[in-house]
Short mmCIF file of C-alpha atoms and ligand atoms in Angstrom, two decimals:
data_model
loop_
_atom_site.label_atom_id
_atom_site.label_comp_id
_atom_site.label_asym_id
_atom_site.label_seq_id
_atom_site.Cartn_x
_atom_site.Cartn_y
_atom_site.Cartn_z
CA MET J 1 -0.87 -0.66 15.54
CA PRO J 2 1.71 -1.16 18.29
CA GLU J 3 0.74 -0.02 21.71
CA LEU J 4 2.75 0.88 24.84
CA PRO J 5 4.18 -2.61 25.53
CA GLU J 6 5.38 -3.08 22.05
CA ILE J 7 7.11 0.29 21.71
CA GLU J 8 8.51 -0.03 25.29
CA THR J 9 10.00 -3.39 24.10
CA ILE J 10 11.66 -2.00 20.93
CA VAL J 11 12.88 0.91 22.91
CA ARG J 12 14.50 -1.26 25.66
CA ASP J 13 15.98 -3.52 22.83
CA LEU J 14 17.55 -0.72 20.81
CA LYS J 15 18.76 1.17 23.85
CA THR J 16 21.15 -1.73 24.74
CA HIS J 17 22.45 -1.91 21.19
CA ILE J 18 22.79 1.50 19.59
CA VAL J 19 23.25 4.19 22.31
CA GLY J 20 26.79 5.59 21.83
CA LEU J 21 27.22 3.55 18.59
CA SER J 22 28.51 5.95 15.85
CA ILE J 23 26.34 6.29 12.86
CA ASP J 24 28.64 6.05 9.65
CA HIS J 25 26.00 7.05 7.18
CA ILE J 26 22.43 7.16 6.30
CA GLU J 27 20.66 6.06 3.23
CA LEU J 28 17.45 8.12 2.72
CA ARG J 29 15.56 6.11 0.22
CA LEU J 30 12.32 7.90 0.53
CA PRO J 31 13.08 11.44 1.75
CA LYS J 32 9.44 12.32 2.41
CA MET J 33 9.58 9.99 5.39
CA VAL J 34 11.57 12.59 7.21
CA LYS J 35 9.89 15.78 8.42
CA GLN J 36 12.88 17.94 8.26
CA PRO J 37 14.83 19.16 5.38
CA GLU J 38 16.94 16.38 4.10
CA GLY J 39 20.37 18.12 4.60
CA ASN J 40 19.77 18.75 8.24
CA PHE J 41 18.65 15.39 9.06
CA LEU J 42 21.79 13.91 7.62
CA THR J 43 24.29 16.70 8.96
CA LEU J 44 22.94 16.08 12.55
CA LEU J 45 23.08 12.40 12.52
CA GLU J 46 26.01 11.15 10.35
CA ASN J 47 29.26 10.65 12.23
CA ASN J 48 27.29 11.38 15.42
CA HIS J 49 25.28 8.96 17.73
CA PHE J 50 22.22 8.69 19.87
CA SER J 51 22.99 9.49 23.53
CA LYS J 52 19.62 8.18 24.90
CA ILE J 53 16.45 6.36 23.66
CA ARG J 54 13.13 6.66 25.33
CA ARG J 55 9.50 6.25 24.89
CA ARG J 56 6.93 8.76 25.23
CA ALA J 57 3.29 7.44 24.74
CA LYS J 58 3.67 5.53 21.40
CA TYR J 59 6.58 7.47 20.09
CA LEU J 60 10.19 6.39 20.08
CA ILE J 61 12.40 9.20 20.99
CA PHE J 62 16.07 9.15 20.01
CA GLU J 63 18.17 11.99 21.82
CA ILE J 64 21.02 13.12 19.54
CA ASN J 65 24.57 13.50 20.99
CA ASN J 66 25.61 17.06 21.16
CA SER J 67 22.50 18.56 19.96
CA THR J 68 19.17 19.92 21.64
CA ASN J 69 17.30 18.10 18.77
CA SER J 70 15.80 14.66 19.06
CA MET J 71 14.61 12.11 16.46
CA VAL J 72 11.15 11.23 17.06
CA VAL J 73 9.73 8.13 15.36
CA HIS J 74 6.23 7.69 14.67
CA LEU J 75 5.32 4.14 13.55
CA ARG J 76 1.62 4.52 13.11
CA MET J 77 -0.21 1.63 11.32
CA THR J 78 2.52 -0.29 9.51
CA GLY J 79 5.94 1.12 10.55
CA GLN J 80 8.69 -0.97 11.91
CA MET J 81 12.13 -0.42 13.28
CA ILE J 82 14.54 -3.25 12.60
CA TYR J 83 17.91 -3.50 13.93
CA LYS J 84 20.25 -6.06 12.19
CA ARG J 85 23.73 -7.13 13.45
CA GLU J 86 25.13 -9.95 11.21
CA ASN J 87 22.28 -12.39 11.33
CA ASN J 88 20.61 -11.31 14.36
CA PHE J 89 17.72 -9.05 14.24
CA LEU J 90 15.54 -7.00 16.76
CA ALA J 91 12.26 -5.88 15.30
CA GLY J 92 9.55 -3.69 16.65
CA GLY J 93 6.34 -2.37 15.28
CA HIS J 94 3.87 -3.90 12.83
CA GLY J 95 3.93 -7.62 12.33
CA THR J 96 5.23 -8.70 8.73
CA LYS J 97 5.57 -11.86 6.67
CA GLU J 98 8.41 -10.40 4.83
CA ASP J 99 11.63 -12.37 5.50
CA LEU J 100 13.97 -10.27 7.61
CA LYS J 101 16.95 -12.03 6.01
CA THR J 102 16.14 -10.27 2.61
CA LEU J 103 16.46 -6.77 4.17
CA PRO J 104 16.53 -4.11 2.87
CA ASN J 105 13.31 -4.74 1.02
CA LYS J 106 10.79 -2.37 -0.95
CA PHE J 107 9.45 -1.10 2.24
CA SER J 108 12.93 -0.07 3.68
CA HIS J 109 12.73 3.81 3.30
CA ILE J 110 15.61 4.75 5.66
CA ILE J 111 18.65 2.74 6.62
CA PHE J 112 21.23 3.75 9.28
CA TYR J 113 24.57 2.23 8.83
CA PHE J 114 26.56 2.07 12.02
CA VAL J 115 30.38 2.01 12.17
CA ASP J 116 30.49 -1.58 13.51
CA GLY J 117 28.66 -2.87 10.42
CA SER J 118 25.16 -3.12 12.01
CA GLN J 119 22.19 -1.51 10.50
CA LEU J 120 18.74 0.00 11.56
CA PHE J 121 16.01 -0.03 9.08
CA PHE J 122 12.85 2.07 9.14
CA ASN J 123 10.31 0.24 7.14
CA ASP J 124 6.73 1.15 6.36
CA MET J 125 4.50 -0.44 3.95
CA ARG J 126 1.68 2.14 3.92
CA GLN J 127 3.91 5.07 4.66
CA PHE J 128 1.82 6.56 7.31
CA GLY J 129 4.57 6.45 9.89
CA TYR J 130 7.65 8.90 9.82
CA LEU J 131 10.69 10.25 11.37
CA GLU J 132 10.82 13.79 12.67
CA ILE J 133 13.61 15.95 13.98
CA ALA J 134 12.23 17.87 16.89
CA ASP J 135 13.86 20.72 18.72
CA GLU J 136 13.05 21.53 22.33
CA ASN J 137 9.94 23.68 21.37
CA ARG J 138 8.51 20.87 19.16
CA MET J 139 9.22 18.38 21.88
CA GLN J 140 7.35 20.41 24.41
CA GLU J 141 4.46 20.70 21.78
CA ILE J 142 4.31 16.92 21.34
CA ASP J 143 4.39 16.37 25.23
CA VAL J 144 1.68 18.72 26.18
CA LYS J 145 -0.90 17.04 23.91
CA LEU J 146 -0.23 13.74 25.48
CA GLY J 147 -1.72 12.52 28.69
CA VAL J 148 -0.25 10.78 31.63
CA GLU J 149 2.05 7.76 31.37
CA PRO J 150 0.23 4.89 33.03
CA LEU J 151 3.43 3.08 34.26
CA GLU J 152 5.00 6.12 35.81
CA GLN J 153 4.58 7.12 39.35
CA GLU J 154 2.66 10.26 38.19
CA PHE J 155 -0.38 8.03 37.36
CA THR J 156 -2.13 7.86 40.67
CA LEU J 157 -5.58 6.74 41.43
CA GLU J 158 -6.57 10.34 42.58
CA LYS J 159 -5.14 11.56 38.99
CA PHE J 160 -7.16 8.97 37.27
CA GLU J 161 -10.46 10.04 39.02
CA LYS J 162 -9.80 13.61 38.24
CA LEU J 163 -9.36 12.98 34.58
CA LEU J 164 -12.60 10.92 34.44
CA GLU J 165 -14.61 13.88 36.17
CA LYS J 166 -17.51 15.23 34.14
CA LYS J 167 -16.72 13.07 31.02
CA LYS J 168 -19.75 11.67 29.22
CA VAL J 169 -18.17 9.55 26.72
CA ASN J 170 -17.98 5.68 27.11
CA ILE J 171 -15.12 4.29 29.00
CA LYS J 172 -13.50 2.69 25.88
CA SER J 173 -13.43 5.98 24.03
CA PHE J 174 -11.94 7.62 27.17
CA LEU J 175 -9.19 5.06 27.38
CA LEU J 176 -8.25 5.15 23.78
CA ASN J 177 -7.90 8.90 23.90
CA GLN J 178 -4.34 9.65 24.21
CA LYS J 179 -4.92 13.12 25.68
CA PHE J 180 -5.88 11.49 28.99
CA VAL J 181 -3.97 8.40 29.55
CA VAL J 182 -1.37 7.40 26.87
CA GLY J 183 -0.36 4.15 25.34
CA LEU J 184 -3.51 2.04 25.24
CA GLY J 185 -4.92 0.93 22.03
CA ASN J 186 -7.61 -1.46 21.05
CA ILE J 187 -6.04 -4.66 22.38
CA TYR J 188 -4.90 -3.37 25.97
CA VAL J 189 -8.28 -1.40 26.33
CA ASP J 190 -10.34 -4.40 25.74
CA GLU J 191 -8.10 -6.56 27.98
CA THR J 192 -8.17 -3.84 30.81
CA LEU J 193 -11.95 -3.59 30.78
CA PHE J 194 -12.29 -7.40 31.00
CA ASP J 195 -9.87 -7.48 33.92
CA ALA J 196 -11.81 -4.80 35.66
CA GLU J 197 -15.12 -6.40 34.98
CA VAL J 198 -16.63 -3.22 33.46
CA LEU J 199 -18.36 -3.15 30.05
CA PRO J 200 -16.71 -0.98 27.36
CA ASN J 201 -19.85 0.93 26.59
CA ARG J 202 -20.47 2.22 29.92
CA PRO J 203 -20.62 6.11 30.15
CA VAL J 204 -17.72 7.35 32.31
CA ASN J 205 -20.17 9.38 34.49
CA SER J 206 -22.13 6.03 35.38
CA LEU J 207 -18.97 4.35 36.95
CA ALA J 208 -18.95 3.89 40.69
CA LYS J 209 -15.78 4.76 42.66
CA SER J 210 -15.09 1.10 43.25
CA GLU J 211 -15.15 0.53 39.47
CA ILE J 212 -12.81 3.36 38.72
CA LYS J 213 -10.40 1.86 41.22
CA LYS J 214 -10.61 -1.55 39.49
CA ILE J 215 -9.99 -0.03 35.96
CA TYR J 216 -7.00 1.94 37.40
CA LYS J 217 -5.50 -1.17 38.73
CA ALA J 218 -6.26 -3.19 35.67
CA ILE J 219 -4.52 -0.72 33.27
CA ILE J 220 -1.29 -0.95 35.45
CA ARG J 221 -1.51 -4.84 35.89
CA VAL J 222 -2.30 -5.55 32.14
CA LEU J 223 0.52 -3.20 30.79
CA ARG J 224 3.04 -4.30 33.18
CA GLN J 225 2.55 -8.01 32.44
CA ALA J 226 2.40 -7.13 28.63
CA VAL J 227 5.76 -5.28 28.85
CA LYS J 228 7.33 -8.20 30.72
CA GLU J 229 6.07 -10.70 28.02
CA ARG J 230 7.33 -8.36 25.25
CA GLY J 231 3.97 -7.17 23.95
CA THR J 232 1.75 -8.88 21.60
CA THR J 233 2.30 -9.80 17.85
CA PHE J 234 0.12 -11.23 15.35
CA ASN J 235 0.42 -12.66 11.92
CA ASP J 236 2.75 -15.42 13.19
CA TYR J 237 5.37 -12.68 13.26
CA ARG J 238 8.77 -13.69 14.48
CA ASP J 239 12.09 -12.16 14.44
CA ALA J 240 15.19 -14.12 13.34
CA ASN J 241 15.80 -15.09 16.86
CA GLY J 242 12.62 -16.72 17.09
CA ASN J 243 11.15 -14.18 19.43
CA LYS J 244 7.68 -13.48 19.61
CA GLY J 245 5.62 -11.15 21.86
CA ASN J 246 4.38 -13.55 24.46
CA PHE J 247 1.41 -11.68 25.63
CA PHE J 248 -0.51 -13.19 22.86
CA ASN J 249 -0.88 -16.34 25.06
CA PHE J 250 -2.29 -14.19 27.80
CA LEU J 251 -5.13 -12.39 25.85
CA LYS J 252 -8.47 -13.08 27.42
CA VAL J 253 -10.86 -11.14 25.09
CA TYR J 254 -9.00 -9.47 22.14
CA GLY J 255 -9.32 -11.69 19.06
CA ARG J 256 -11.35 -14.24 20.90
CA SER J 257 -14.92 -13.26 19.89
CA GLY J 258 -17.13 -16.32 19.38
CA LYS J 259 -15.11 -18.21 22.03
CA LYS J 260 -15.89 -19.23 25.45
CA CYS J 261 -15.01 -16.71 28.21
CA LYS J 262 -11.88 -17.80 30.11
CA ARG J 263 -13.35 -16.45 33.42
CA CYS J 264 -16.99 -17.67 33.69
CA LYS J 265 -16.27 -20.56 31.29
CA SER J 266 -19.76 -20.56 29.95
CA ASN J 267 -20.63 -17.21 28.04
CA VAL J 268 -19.50 -16.82 24.44
CA LEU J 269 -17.64 -13.64 23.95
CA LYS J 270 -19.45 -11.09 21.93
CA LYS J 271 -17.86 -8.57 19.42
CA ASN J 272 -19.50 -5.12 18.75
CA LYS J 273 -18.41 -1.80 17.39
CA ILE J 274 -17.74 0.46 20.34
CA ALA J 275 -15.90 3.76 20.06
CA GLY J 276 -15.50 2.92 16.32
CA ARG J 277 -13.49 -0.12 17.08
CA GLY J 278 -14.22 -3.74 16.99
CA THR J 279 -14.67 -4.53 20.82
CA VAL J 280 -14.81 -8.01 22.42
CA TYR J 281 -16.17 -8.44 25.83
CA CYS J 282 -18.07 -10.90 28.24
CA ARG J 283 -21.74 -9.86 29.04
CA VAL J 284 -21.69 -12.04 32.04
CA CYS J 285 -18.45 -10.99 33.62
CA GLN J 286 -18.46 -7.42 32.71
CA LYS J 287 -21.24 -5.08 34.20
ZN1 ZN C 1 -17.25 -14.44 31.39
#
C-alpha cells in the first residue's frame, strides 16, 4: 500500500501536469468505483478542470474549479493513478507488472480524457480503492478523523509527546494508527524505529523522553528522505520513463529479514508479527 512519500510523489507530478487542464470527457467503465451518483460526477468534471491537487494523509485531493466539491482518491491496496501524455507516463500507487504501453487495460476503471489528448487512468486490480466527490462537510468529516501531518509545522515534539500520553499500545501500533500521525505504513514505521533505535514492540508508556525525541526526529528524517527519493517501489516496477522510487536503495530493515544489519554489521535482522504486521528489526541496535 502506498504511504505518504509515494502519494506525495504522484501528487507533485500530477500537479505540474493537470492543474488547469480542461477535461474533455470521462469514461466511467466501472461506475461503482465512484461514490457519488454517476450523473453528478460527470456533470461536475466534464468541460471543467482541477484547480488544485494536494495530499491529506494517504488521500489524493483534487479541488474542482468553480465548485466547493473535491474529488478524493483512495488508492488503498492496489489502486493506481497513471497519467499518459503521448508515450510518457507518470504513475503512482501500487506496483504492477502490466505494461503501461498497453493502457487502458482490464483494470482501468475510470479514464479522464483531457483536451490536449493526454489521459489519466484510475486502475485498481482488486477494486478496494475508489473516487469520491466530497462536499465541504464531507471533507471536514474526513479531515477530523485524521491525525497530524508529520511533514507540516504543526507536528512539533510537544504535540507528539502529548499524543503519546497515557497510551498503552506498542509504538508500532501507535505509529500505524492514522488517528494520531498520518502517512506512515509498514515500511516507514519499521525504518523509523530502526533509525530511532527503539524496538517496535515497546509499549508507548515505557518510552523515555529521550527515546520519544529520537522517534520524533526519525519520522521526519525518514519521510523527508523518502519524498526526496520519490518513495519506494517493489516488484521491479518502473514507469515508461524508467523512473523508480529510489528509496528502495536506502531501506535498512524493511524487506531485509535474514540479512545482516547495516548498522552493527553483525546481527541478523529478525522478522516477527507485531501490530498484526510483518515487522523487521535489529535486536542489538534497537532497545
Ligand atoms: Zn544492528
